[in-house]
Structure formats: C-alpha cells, structure tokens
Amino acid sequence: MKKILIIDDEVNVALLLSKFLTRNGFDVTTASTGTIGMEYLKNGDFNLVLCDFRLEDTDGRAMLKNIKTQYPKTGVIIITGYSDIKMAVELIKMGAYDYITKPLYPDEILNTITKAIETHYALVEDRATPSSTGNDKSSRENRKQAFNGEFVLGASRASKELMRQIELVAPTNYSVIIMGESGTGKESVAKSIHLNSPRYNQPFIAMDCGSLTKELAASEFFGHEKGSFTGALYTKIGHFEMANGGTLFLDEVGNLSYEIQAALLRTVQERKVKRIGSTKEINLDVRIIIATNENLQEGIQKGRFREDLYHRFNEFSIWIPPLRERGGDIMLLAEHFLKLANHELGRGVTSFSPEVVDCFMNYRWQGNVREMKNVVRRATLMTEGTEIAMKALPLEISNYKMPVNDFSSQAENYEMREPRHDLKNAALEAEYDTIIKVLREVNFNKTKAAEILNIDRKTLYNKMKAINIK
C-alpha cells in the first residue's frame, strides 16, 4: 500500500484529504506543521508528501528543500492558493513533482497523486540503497533506469536498439518524434530521454493532446491572464511555461487542430510564449518530445498536419516496436510487472505456471505493454498462492489460440531456405531440423517440445530465434 504524508495546518482540509485518499487505497498520515512532518518522514517510508505552501512554522519552499535534501527519493506535491501559482512553478523547478491549486477537486488530486507515485516508484523501491550523490556514474545509471517501468531493457534486439537510440539523442537538445502503437510505452521512453539529458533535474511536463478541445488548447499550451475571457477566474500557467528549462512531452499531437498547430509553430520557432490576455512575452528554453500512433506524413498529405511543424519536431525519430515483435522481452516484462503488483497489493506471488508462460509467449498483445501490465496486476490479485495459473488470466487471453499457420509458415520458410552460412556444421543443421520436427509433433507447444528435447524453455526460445521462428 502506498504511503502518503499530508502536511497542512488547516485541520479540516487535512482530514477530508485523508479520508478521501484512504478510501482510494492509500495509507495516509497527517501533520499540522512542517516540524511534525519532518519527524514523521524521519520515522516512516513515504512514497509521497502533499505539503501546503503556507504553514504556521515554515513555507513550501523550505519544506521542499529539506525533503529533497534528506529524502531525495520521496515525491512532493505542493498545495497552493491561486495567488501562489507563480511560486509553485518555481517549486517544480526545485524538484516538486507538481502542484494542486485550491479549491481541491477529488479527480484532479487522485490523478496527480497516481502519476506522481508511478513516476517516483523506481526510486522509492530502492530507498534502502545508499545515496550515490557524489558518484556521477552511479547517478547516471539511476536516471537511466528510473523510468524503465514501461519499457524494460531486455534481451531482444529491438530493446537494445531502442536504448542505444535513447542514449544517443538524450544528451542533445534535438526535438524527438516517438512513434509506436498504443500502449508501447511512448511516454516512458520520453521520460527516459529526459532523465538521460542535461535537463534531468528540471521539469518533465506531459500533455495529452488527444483530450484537448479546440477552445481549451490555447489556454493549456500558453496559459492565460485572469479576466482575459469569460470563465478566466484566475491566472493560469501554460504547459510551455511550466516546462521552461526542462522537457515538454506532447502525446498524440496529430489530434491538434490546424489553428493550434500554427500557434505552436510560432512558439517553437521563436522560443517565446505569450499568455492569452497578456502583452508580455516569456523566453523559453524547452526541449520538445512528441508522440503519435498515427502516420503524420499521411496527415500532411491529407492536409491535417502542417508540414513545417512536422519538420520542426522531426530532428530525430524513434520507433517503438510492438510487444509481439519483442518475444525475448515478454517474460522479463511480466516478471517486472509481477514485482510491481506484489508491491502494490502486498502479495507474495513469485512465478508464472508453464502454461501461463506459453500463453504469454503465444498471445498477440494488441494492447502491448499497457495490456500486459493490466493483465499481470489482475492475475496477481486473483492468485491465492505463489504461482499465477491459467484460471487467473482474463478469458480473452486464456482462450486465445494462435493460428497454427503463424508457426507452421515460419517452419516451412526455414525448411525451404538456402543453406545457412552461419550454421557451422552439419550437426548443428541436424539439431535445428530435429527442433522443427518436434515442434510439429506437439503442434508447436513449446513447453512439451522443451521436455521432449530435454532442454529448458529459454534455451528452446533461443534456438527458435536462431532459425527465425518466433
């Protein structure tokens, strides 16, 4: 269960927040002063701190500095009034994950807290490890691994190539387009680029362009001044300004209207932003990473996406392959998500049954990594013992039957091949022929084939990969 510390001298606010978050599955502790809050932090292992900016004995800036100095792996969210928004943005640059403005809205609070805990999870999990602040190499490794939650660096060639590209582009200021199917982990890759860049200690601001209406988009991007239009009850900081000094991640950018694309182009070109209703221009130093599961070049041809904006963004592009093309990573990901689910649910599930392993390896994973994460979380919840069995899987997965042609056609391609120059001798050639024969006899059930061949499944997968059978 995730642990949250609320530091707020308004007793009623702290009490309401505590009850709401407890109902949503969090372990909540409250403190009425900064001093008490620091004492609780000393004696407890908290995932996240919600801290009011104005406290009786201190303020949010001092609290953030103390928390980040003594407990750098604990996330911090600042609670602030409307008049404190500018200060809150500065606090984000000091290391706060985000800020929540008063009055407090349950959906906004829960969404922000959930994202903050997911962001800081990898660091919180390793809290017992001594700090390596003075060790630059260790610090780089920690940043490199911090967002592997949705793209675990595995054994597949695709994963290694992806990490190579991340390490190549991260130190630059290039704008990046990340392409891939829904659920492949595009935001996770964007965060990895940010963490491996010189901007790693500056804000990473993510924006879902797919959920923006035409009317709200300009305000979300650029911000607005109080009274600049009907309903503008307070000054709002736009995402560009919030990300200043750091990285702005725009997800599903292909959904933006043509008019907003034109405004974006001007901002990207001039590196300046002006809030709606203001005459003051703000200089920007922002790296932009965008993500899409659509073909933007096709959108250009159909007049839905500006070609000049595309070329501004496309200084470097990364393609994330779907999970079904990363067979060598499937069980690595499954085991990683099992570990996360055990931590979240307080369970002690340790493994997957051989049947589940076969099922995972043969399933198509149309929802990619996101689908796998949800499946493993559900299966962990449904499992009473220490091993996940087939009955714990959703029916669409446990009843899934891969067409025999998927494997048999690969086997036929192998048998029709020209002699392979990388097969060192006839004995090795004969071994692969035997593997093909056994796989056919057991209808490509890899668990049974491994038993007959007297090898483990991992060895069988490697040999199948060597002869280009997935």
Short mmCIF file of C-alpha atoms in Angstrom, two decimals:
data_model
loop_
_atom_site.label_atom_id
_atom_site.label_comp_id
_atom_site.label_asym_id
_atom_site.label_seq_id
_atom_site.Cartn_x
_atom_site.Cartn_y
_atom_site.Cartn_z
CA MET A 1 0.00 0.00 0.00
CA LYS A 2 1.37 3.42 -0.99
CA LYS A 3 2.13 5.75 1.92
CA ILE A 4 1.26 9.46 1.74
CA LEU A 5 2.10 12.20 4.23
CA ILE A 6 -0.18 15.27 4.26
CA ILE A 7 1.30 18.42 5.81
CA ASP A 8 -1.38 21.10 6.23
CA ASP A 9 -2.24 23.35 9.19
CA GLU A 10 -5.89 23.53 8.09
CA VAL A 11 -7.21 20.58 10.09
CA ASN A 12 -10.45 20.23 8.11
CA VAL A 13 -8.60 20.14 4.77
CA ALA A 14 -6.14 17.54 6.05
CA LEU A 15 -8.96 15.43 7.48
CA LEU A 16 -11.01 15.48 4.26
CA LEU A 17 -7.95 14.67 2.16
CA SER A 18 -7.00 11.84 4.50
CA LYS A 19 -10.46 10.24 4.35
CA PHE A 20 -10.67 10.58 0.57
CA LEU A 21 -7.22 9.07 -0.07
CA THR A 22 -7.76 6.28 2.47
CA ARG A 23 -10.95 5.29 0.63
CA ASN A 24 -8.88 5.11 -2.55
CA GLY A 25 -6.41 2.63 -1.09
CA PHE A 26 -3.63 4.82 0.33
CA ASP A 27 -2.03 4.68 3.78
CA VAL A 28 -2.29 8.30 4.95
CA THR A 29 -0.59 10.18 7.78
CA THR A 30 -1.29 13.86 8.56
CA ALA A 31 0.86 16.55 10.17
CA SER A 32 -0.22 20.06 11.14
CA THR A 33 3.22 21.69 10.99
CA GLY A 34 6.41 21.35 8.97
CA THR A 35 8.35 20.29 12.08
CA ILE A 36 5.96 17.43 12.82
CA GLY A 37 6.00 16.46 9.16
CA MET A 38 9.80 16.15 9.13
CA GLU A 39 9.63 13.97 12.24
CA TYR A 40 7.15 11.65 10.53
CA LEU A 41 9.43 11.48 7.48
CA LYS A 42 12.32 10.50 9.71
CA ASN A 43 10.39 7.53 11.11
CA GLY A 44 8.38 6.46 8.05
CA ASP A 45 8.97 5.32 4.50
CA PHE A 46 6.64 7.60 2.49
CA ASN A 47 6.08 7.44 -1.24
CA LEU A 48 4.70 10.96 -1.48
CA VAL A 49 4.26 14.18 0.51
CA LEU A 50 1.35 16.59 -0.03
CA CYS A 51 2.51 19.87 1.51
CA ASP A 52 0.57 23.11 1.81
CA PHE A 53 2.64 26.06 0.66
CA ARG A 54 1.72 28.24 3.66
CA LEU A 55 2.30 26.64 7.06
CA GLU A 56 2.39 28.16 10.54
CA ASP A 57 6.06 27.40 11.15
CA THR A 58 7.52 27.41 7.62
CA ASP A 59 6.62 27.52 3.92
CA GLY A 60 6.56 25.17 0.92
CA ARG A 61 9.92 26.31 -0.41
CA ALA A 62 11.76 25.46 2.84
CA MET A 63 9.88 22.17 3.21
CA LEU A 64 10.67 21.12 -0.35
CA LYS A 65 14.33 21.95 0.10
CA ASN A 66 14.52 19.95 3.36
CA ILE A 67 12.63 16.96 1.98
CA LYS A 68 14.66 16.79 -1.22
CA THR A 69 17.92 17.15 0.70
CA GLN A 70 17.16 14.47 3.30
CA TYR A 71 14.77 12.21 1.36
CA PRO A 72 15.53 12.72 -2.36
CA LYS A 73 13.56 9.64 -3.41
CA THR A 74 10.27 10.92 -1.93
CA GLY A 75 7.91 12.74 -4.28
CA VAL A 76 6.49 16.12 -3.27
CA ILE A 77 3.29 17.83 -4.41
CA ILE A 78 2.63 21.42 -3.31
CA ILE A 79 -0.89 22.58 -2.36
CA THR A 80 -1.32 26.26 -3.15
CA GLY A 81 -3.84 29.07 -3.49
CA TYR A 82 -4.38 30.89 -6.79
CA SER A 83 -2.01 33.70 -5.82
CA ASP A 84 0.83 31.23 -5.33
CA ILE A 85 0.84 29.71 -8.84
CA LYS A 86 3.98 31.52 -10.00
CA MET A 87 5.81 30.34 -6.89
CA ALA A 88 4.52 26.80 -7.44
CA VAL A 89 6.06 26.71 -10.91
CA GLU A 90 9.39 27.74 -9.39
CA LEU A 91 9.00 24.95 -6.82
CA ILE A 92 8.55 22.43 -9.63
CA LYS A 93 11.92 23.53 -10.96
CA MET A 94 13.35 22.94 -7.47
CA GLY A 95 12.17 19.34 -7.56
CA ALA A 96 8.46 19.26 -6.70
CA TYR A 97 6.54 16.80 -8.88
CA ASP A 98 3.53 19.09 -9.36
CA TYR A 99 1.20 21.48 -7.60
CA ILE A 100 -2.54 21.38 -6.81
CA THR A 101 -4.49 24.63 -6.54
CA LYS A 102 -7.27 25.35 -4.09
CA PRO A 103 -10.17 24.68 -4.09
CA LEU A 104 -9.28 20.98 -4.24
CA TYR A 105 -11.10 18.69 -6.67
CA PRO A 106 -11.07 14.92 -5.97
CA ASP A 107 -10.48 13.76 -9.55
CA GLU A 108 -7.59 16.19 -10.04
CA ILE A 109 -6.00 15.20 -6.73
CA LEU A 110 -6.27 11.48 -7.39
CA ASN A 111 -4.93 11.77 -10.95
CA THR A 112 -1.96 13.89 -9.88
CA ILE A 113 -1.11 11.63 -6.94
CA THR A 114 -1.33 8.47 -9.05
CA LYS A 115 1.02 9.88 -11.69
CA ALA A 116 3.44 11.18 -9.05
CA ILE A 117 3.69 7.80 -7.33
CA GLU A 118 4.19 5.99 -10.65
CA THR A 119 6.94 8.48 -11.53
CA HIS A 120 8.80 8.09 -8.25
CA TYR A 121 8.18 4.35 -7.77
CA ALA A 122 11.50 3.08 -9.08
CA LEU A 123 13.39 5.46 -6.79
CA VAL A 124 11.23 4.71 -3.74
CA GLU A 125 11.65 0.97 -4.25
CA ASP A 126 15.43 1.26 -3.92
CA ARG A 127 15.28 3.58 -0.92
CA ALA A 128 17.44 1.33 1.26
CA THR A 129 20.33 1.69 -1.21
CA PRO A 130 22.94 4.23 -0.04
CA SER A 131 22.78 7.52 -1.91
CA SER A 132 25.28 7.97 -4.73
CA THR A 133 25.06 11.74 -4.99
CA GLY A 134 28.80 12.08 -5.31
CA ASN A 135 29.14 9.33 -7.85
CA ASP A 136 28.36 10.72 -11.31
CA LYS A 137 28.42 7.31 -12.99
CA SER A 138 26.00 5.81 -10.46
CA SER A 139 23.78 8.88 -10.72
CA ARG A 140 23.62 8.47 -14.49
CA GLU A 141 22.73 4.80 -14.11
CA ASN A 142 19.97 5.62 -11.63
CA ARG A 143 18.49 8.17 -14.04
CA LYS A 144 18.83 5.73 -16.92
CA GLN A 145 16.84 3.05 -15.10
CA ALA A 146 14.34 5.28 -13.31
CA PHE A 147 11.66 5.06 -16.00
CA ASN A 148 12.10 1.50 -17.20
CA GLY A 149 8.72 0.72 -15.64
CA GLU A 150 7.05 0.51 -19.05
CA PHE A 151 9.97 -0.33 -21.28
CA VAL A 152 12.23 -2.78 -19.51
CA LEU A 153 15.60 -3.08 -21.19
CA GLY A 154 15.57 -6.74 -22.11
CA ALA A 155 17.23 -9.36 -24.23
CA SER A 156 15.55 -8.56 -27.52
CA ARG A 157 17.45 -6.84 -30.28
CA ALA A 158 14.67 -4.25 -30.53
CA SER A 159 15.03 -3.24 -26.86
CA LYS A 160 18.78 -2.88 -27.12
CA GLU A 161 18.48 -0.79 -30.28
CA LEU A 162 15.88 1.42 -28.61
CA MET A 163 18.14 2.03 -25.62
CA ARG A 164 21.02 2.81 -27.97
CA GLN A 165 18.92 5.47 -29.68
CA ILE A 166 17.81 6.94 -26.34
CA GLU A 167 21.41 7.20 -25.15
CA LEU A 168 22.40 8.74 -28.49
CA VAL A 169 19.81 11.51 -28.62
CA ALA A 170 19.32 12.23 -24.89
CA PRO A 171 22.40 14.47 -24.37
CA THR A 172 21.39 16.70 -27.29
CA ASN A 173 18.66 19.34 -27.49
CA TYR A 174 17.05 17.71 -30.53
CA SER A 175 13.28 17.59 -30.74
CA VAL A 176 12.17 13.96 -30.96
CA ILE A 177 9.21 12.19 -32.51
CA ILE A 178 8.36 8.88 -30.81
CA MET A 179 6.19 6.58 -32.90
CA GLY A 180 4.53 3.33 -31.97
CA GLU A 181 1.25 1.55 -31.37
CA SER A 182 -0.94 2.47 -28.41
CA GLY A 183 0.41 1.01 -25.19
CA THR A 184 4.02 0.52 -26.27
CA GLY A 185 5.34 2.98 -23.65
CA LYS A 186 5.95 6.19 -25.59
CA GLU A 187 5.74 8.43 -22.51
CA SER A 188 8.12 6.12 -20.64
CA VAL A 189 10.67 6.44 -23.46
CA ALA A 190 10.22 10.23 -23.43
CA LYS A 191 10.92 10.26 -19.68
CA SER A 192 13.99 8.11 -20.23
CA ILE A 193 15.30 10.63 -22.76
CA HIS A 194 14.66 13.44 -20.29
CA LEU A 195 16.40 11.63 -17.41
CA ASN A 196 19.44 10.86 -19.53
CA SER A 197 19.72 14.50 -20.65
CA PRO A 198 21.39 17.53 -19.01
CA ARG A 199 17.83 18.66 -18.17
CA TYR A 200 17.21 15.68 -15.87
CA ASN A 201 16.77 17.86 -12.75
CA GLN A 202 14.34 20.23 -14.50
CA PRO A 203 10.57 19.73 -15.03
CA PHE A 204 9.20 16.99 -17.28
CA ILE A 205 5.69 18.10 -18.26
CA ALA A 206 3.41 15.68 -20.13
CA MET A 207 0.39 16.85 -22.09
CA ASP A 208 -2.28 14.65 -23.69
CA CYS A 209 -3.23 16.47 -26.89
CA GLY A 210 -5.88 13.89 -27.69
CA SER A 211 -8.09 15.09 -24.82
CA LEU A 212 -7.90 18.81 -25.69
CA THR A 213 -10.85 20.66 -27.16
CA LYS A 214 -10.16 23.40 -29.69
CA GLU A 215 -11.36 26.03 -27.19
CA LEU A 216 -9.12 24.88 -24.33
CA ALA A 217 -5.97 24.02 -26.26
CA ALA A 218 -4.53 27.55 -26.43
CA SER A 219 -5.04 28.11 -22.72
CA GLU A 220 -3.45 24.75 -21.83
CA PHE A 221 -0.43 25.39 -24.05
CA PHE A 222 0.18 29.07 -23.43
CA GLY A 223 -1.74 29.95 -20.26
CA HIS A 224 -4.00 32.95 -19.70
CA GLU A 225 -4.37 36.01 -17.51
CA LYS A 226 -7.23 36.45 -15.06
CA GLY A 227 -10.23 38.03 -16.80
CA SER A 228 -8.85 37.52 -20.31
CA PHE A 229 -12.05 35.69 -21.34
CA THR A 230 -15.33 34.55 -19.83
CA GLY A 231 -14.56 31.93 -17.19
CA ALA A 232 -10.93 33.01 -16.70
CA LEU A 233 -11.31 33.40 -12.93
CA TYR A 234 -7.59 33.23 -12.20
CA THR A 235 -4.22 33.39 -13.91
CA LYS A 236 -3.22 30.06 -15.44
CA ILE A 237 0.32 28.96 -16.25
CA GLY A 238 0.53 27.14 -19.60
CA HIS A 239 2.41 23.89 -20.16
CA PHE A 240 5.19 25.60 -22.13
CA GLU A 241 5.89 27.93 -19.22
CA MET A 242 5.67 25.08 -16.69
CA ALA A 243 8.24 23.09 -18.68
CA ASN A 244 10.64 26.02 -19.07
CA GLY A 245 14.19 24.74 -18.57
CA GLY A 246 13.06 21.15 -18.94
CA THR A 247 11.15 18.93 -21.35
CA LEU A 248 7.62 19.21 -22.73
CA PHE A 249 6.10 15.91 -23.89
CA LEU A 250 3.13 16.19 -26.28
CA ASP A 251 1.24 12.93 -26.67
CA GLU A 252 -0.99 12.26 -29.71
CA VAL A 253 -0.04 15.57 -31.29
CA GLY A 254 -1.77 14.58 -34.53
CA ASN A 255 -5.14 15.35 -32.91
CA LEU A 256 -4.47 19.09 -32.63
CA SER A 257 -6.46 21.50 -34.78
CA TYR A 258 -4.75 23.27 -37.67
CA GLU A 259 -5.10 26.64 -35.91
CA ILE A 260 -3.34 25.41 -32.76
CA GLN A 261 -0.62 23.87 -34.92
CA ALA A 262 0.03 27.31 -36.40
CA ALA A 263 0.32 28.85 -32.92
CA LEU A 264 2.62 26.01 -31.86
CA LEU A 265 4.86 26.60 -34.87
CA ARG A 266 5.34 30.26 -33.92
CA THR A 267 6.19 29.32 -30.32
CA VAL A 268 8.64 26.61 -31.37
CA GLN A 269 10.33 28.87 -33.92
CA GLU A 270 10.67 31.97 -31.75
CA ARG A 271 11.10 30.17 -28.41
CA LYS A 272 8.77 32.68 -26.82
CA VAL A 273 5.28 32.36 -25.35
CA LYS A 274 2.61 34.91 -24.52
CA ARG A 275 -0.29 34.12 -22.20
CA ILE A 276 -3.78 34.83 -23.52
CA GLY A 277 -4.69 38.38 -22.48
CA SER A 278 -1.08 39.42 -21.84
CA THR A 279 1.30 41.59 -23.84
CA LYS A 280 4.40 40.21 -22.13
CA GLU A 281 6.48 37.63 -23.96
CA ILE A 282 8.27 34.96 -21.91
CA ASN A 283 11.52 33.49 -23.23
CA LEU A 284 11.52 29.69 -23.44
CA ASP A 285 14.23 27.08 -23.09
CA VAL A 286 12.21 23.91 -23.64
CA ARG A 287 13.02 20.61 -25.28
CA ILE A 288 10.03 19.17 -27.12
CA ILE A 289 9.29 15.47 -27.48
CA ILE A 290 6.13 14.39 -29.27
CA ALA A 291 4.45 11.02 -29.59
CA THR A 292 1.98 9.63 -32.08
CA ASN A 293 0.45 6.34 -33.13
CA GLU A 294 -0.68 7.95 -36.39
CA ASN A 295 1.25 8.47 -39.60
CA LEU A 296 1.94 12.21 -39.53
CA GLN A 297 3.29 12.20 -43.09
CA GLU A 298 -0.02 10.80 -44.23
CA GLY A 299 -1.70 13.57 -42.23
CA ILE A 300 0.44 16.11 -44.10
CA GLN A 301 -0.69 14.70 -47.45
CA LYS A 302 -4.33 14.90 -46.38
CA GLY A 303 -3.95 18.44 -45.05
CA ARG A 304 -4.50 17.53 -41.38
CA PHE A 305 -0.98 18.28 -40.16
CA ARG A 306 1.35 21.14 -41.01
CA GLU A 307 4.47 20.05 -42.86
CA ASP A 308 6.56 22.93 -41.46
CA LEU A 309 5.63 21.95 -37.88
CA TYR A 310 6.43 18.30 -38.61
CA HIS A 311 9.95 19.20 -39.74
CA ARG A 312 10.43 21.38 -36.65
CA PHE A 313 9.62 18.38 -34.48
CA ASN A 314 11.38 15.73 -36.57
CA GLU A 315 15.02 16.36 -35.70
CA PHE A 316 15.23 12.75 -34.52
CA SER A 317 12.67 9.95 -34.64
CA ILE A 318 12.31 6.73 -32.64
CA TRP A 319 10.09 3.77 -33.44
CA ILE A 320 8.97 1.58 -30.54
CA PRO A 321 8.22 -1.94 -31.83
CA PRO A 322 5.05 -3.67 -30.63
CA LEU A 323 5.39 -6.22 -27.86
CA ARG A 324 4.63 -9.14 -30.19
CA GLU A 325 7.91 -8.34 -32.01
CA ARG A 326 9.88 -8.41 -28.76
CA GLY A 327 9.48 -12.06 -27.83
CA GLY A 328 12.70 -12.07 -25.83
CA ASP A 329 11.30 -9.38 -23.51
CA ILE A 330 7.83 -10.75 -22.82
CA MET A 331 8.62 -12.72 -19.67
CA LEU A 332 11.09 -10.09 -18.46
CA LEU A 333 8.27 -7.56 -18.59
CA ALA A 334 5.82 -9.98 -16.99
CA GLU A 335 8.19 -10.62 -14.08
CA HIS A 336 8.80 -6.88 -13.70
CA PHE A 337 5.07 -6.13 -13.56
CA LEU A 338 4.60 -9.02 -11.13
CA LYS A 339 7.10 -7.35 -8.82
CA LEU A 340 5.24 -4.03 -9.09
CA ALA A 341 1.88 -5.72 -8.48
CA ASN A 342 3.19 -7.56 -5.41
CA HIS A 343 4.42 -4.26 -4.00
CA GLU A 344 1.13 -2.51 -4.75
CA LEU A 345 -1.14 -5.26 -3.42
CA GLY A 346 1.02 -6.60 -0.62
CA ARG A 347 1.11 -10.06 -2.20
CA GLY A 348 3.83 -12.72 -2.36
CA VAL A 349 3.27 -14.22 -5.82
CA THR A 350 6.62 -15.46 -7.12
CA SER A 351 6.14 -17.09 -10.53
CA PHE A 352 4.02 -17.99 -13.55
CA SER A 353 2.96 -21.54 -14.36
CA PRO A 354 4.49 -23.12 -17.50
CA GLU A 355 1.06 -22.90 -19.17
CA VAL A 356 0.86 -19.17 -18.45
CA VAL A 357 4.37 -18.67 -19.84
CA ASP A 358 3.35 -20.44 -23.06
CA CYS A 359 0.16 -18.40 -23.20
CA PHE A 360 2.04 -15.12 -22.78
CA MET A 361 4.61 -16.06 -25.41
CA ASN A 362 1.93 -17.01 -27.95
CA TYR A 363 -0.56 -14.20 -27.30
CA ARG A 364 -0.60 -11.24 -29.73
CA TRP A 365 -0.69 -8.44 -27.11
CA GLN A 366 -2.65 -5.97 -29.21
CA GLY A 367 -2.63 -3.55 -26.27
CA ASN A 368 1.14 -4.01 -25.93
CA VAL A 369 2.93 -3.23 -22.66
CA ARG A 370 -0.06 -1.43 -21.15
CA GLU A 371 -2.22 -4.51 -21.72
CA MET A 372 0.39 -6.81 -20.18
CA LYS A 373 0.72 -4.61 -17.10
CA ASN A 374 -3.04 -4.72 -16.53
CA VAL A 375 -3.20 -8.49 -17.12
CA VAL A 376 -0.40 -9.19 -14.61
CA ARG A 377 -1.93 -6.86 -12.00
CA ARG A 378 -5.29 -8.59 -12.35
CA ALA A 379 -3.73 -12.06 -12.26
CA THR A 380 -1.75 -11.18 -9.13
CA LEU A 381 -4.94 -10.02 -7.43
CA MET A 382 -6.75 -13.22 -8.47
CA THR A 383 -3.96 -15.58 -7.32
CA GLU A 384 -4.24 -17.07 -3.83
CA GLY A 385 -0.94 -19.00 -3.79
CA THR A 386 2.52 -18.15 -5.05
CA GLU A 387 2.12 -19.13 -8.73
CA ILE A 388 -0.10 -17.48 -11.32
CA ALA A 389 -2.17 -20.15 -13.09
CA MET A 390 -4.28 -20.01 -16.25
CA LYS A 391 -7.50 -19.53 -14.28
CA ALA A 392 -6.23 -16.13 -13.08
CA LEU A 393 -5.99 -14.79 -16.65
CA PRO A 394 -8.80 -12.97 -18.47
CA LEU A 395 -10.79 -15.23 -20.79
CA GLU A 396 -9.70 -13.39 -23.94
CA ILE A 397 -6.12 -14.36 -23.13
CA SER A 398 -6.56 -17.84 -21.64
CA ASN A 399 -8.86 -18.85 -24.54
CA TYR A 400 -6.65 -17.28 -27.20
CA LYS A 401 -5.44 -19.71 -29.86
CA MET A 402 -2.65 -18.57 -32.12
CA PRO A 403 -3.32 -19.76 -35.67
CA VAL A 404 -1.13 -22.78 -36.38
CA ASN A 405 -0.14 -21.11 -39.64
CA ASP A 406 1.74 -18.45 -37.71
CA PHE A 407 4.27 -21.05 -36.57
CA SER A 408 3.99 -23.60 -39.35
CA SER A 409 4.60 -21.00 -42.06
CA GLN A 410 7.77 -19.93 -40.24
CA ALA A 411 8.86 -23.57 -40.08
CA GLU A 412 8.14 -24.01 -43.77
CA ASN A 413 10.20 -20.92 -44.55
CA TYR A 414 13.06 -22.45 -42.59
CA GLU A 415 12.82 -25.77 -44.43
CA MET A 416 12.70 -24.03 -47.82
CA ARG A 417 15.74 -21.90 -47.02
CA GLU A 418 19.01 -21.83 -48.89
CA PRO A 419 21.88 -23.40 -46.86
CA ARG A 420 22.69 -21.03 -43.96
CA HIS A 421 26.25 -19.74 -43.97
CA ASP A 422 26.15 -19.13 -40.19
CA LEU A 423 25.48 -22.82 -39.40
CA LYS A 424 28.94 -24.06 -38.57
CA ASN A 425 28.47 -27.77 -39.24
CA ALA A 426 26.07 -30.48 -40.28
CA ALA A 427 25.43 -31.49 -36.66
CA LEU A 428 24.03 -28.05 -35.87
CA GLU A 429 21.91 -28.20 -39.00
CA ALA A 430 20.56 -31.58 -37.91
CA GLU A 431 19.77 -30.24 -34.42
CA TYR A 432 17.62 -27.47 -35.86
CA ASP A 433 15.84 -29.95 -38.13
CA THR A 434 15.06 -32.02 -35.04
CA ILE A 435 13.64 -28.98 -33.25
CA ILE A 436 11.35 -28.29 -36.22
CA LYS A 437 10.19 -31.91 -36.24
CA VAL A 438 9.43 -31.98 -32.52
CA LEU A 439 7.60 -28.66 -32.65
CA ARG A 440 5.40 -30.01 -35.43
CA GLU A 441 4.65 -33.20 -33.49
CA VAL A 442 3.41 -31.27 -30.44
CA ASN A 443 1.56 -28.66 -32.50
CA PHE A 444 4.13 -26.06 -31.54
CA ASN A 445 3.53 -26.36 -27.78
CA LYS A 446 6.90 -25.07 -26.62
CA THR A 447 6.64 -26.47 -23.09
CA LYS A 448 6.10 -30.02 -24.40
CA ALA A 449 8.77 -29.55 -27.07
CA ALA A 450 11.30 -28.46 -24.45
CA GLU A 451 10.52 -31.54 -22.34
CA ILE A 452 10.94 -33.90 -25.31
CA LEU A 453 14.19 -32.21 -26.34
CA ASN A 454 15.37 -32.24 -22.70
CA ILE A 455 16.17 -28.50 -22.67
CA ASP A 456 14.61 -25.59 -20.77
CA ARG A 457 12.16 -23.22 -22.44
CA LYS A 458 14.60 -20.33 -22.56
CA THR A 459 17.10 -22.47 -24.49
CA LEU A 460 14.34 -23.55 -26.85
CA TYR A 461 13.28 -19.93 -27.44
CA ASN A 462 16.88 -19.00 -28.22
CA LYS A 463 17.25 -21.86 -30.69
CA MET A 464 13.94 -20.97 -32.33
CA LYS A 465 15.14 -17.39 -32.62
CA ALA A 466 18.36 -18.62 -34.25
CA ILE A 467 16.32 -20.28 -37.00
CA ASN A 468 13.97 -17.29 -37.24
CA ILE A 469 10.92 -18.94 -35.67
CA LYS A 470 9.28 -16.56 -33.15
#
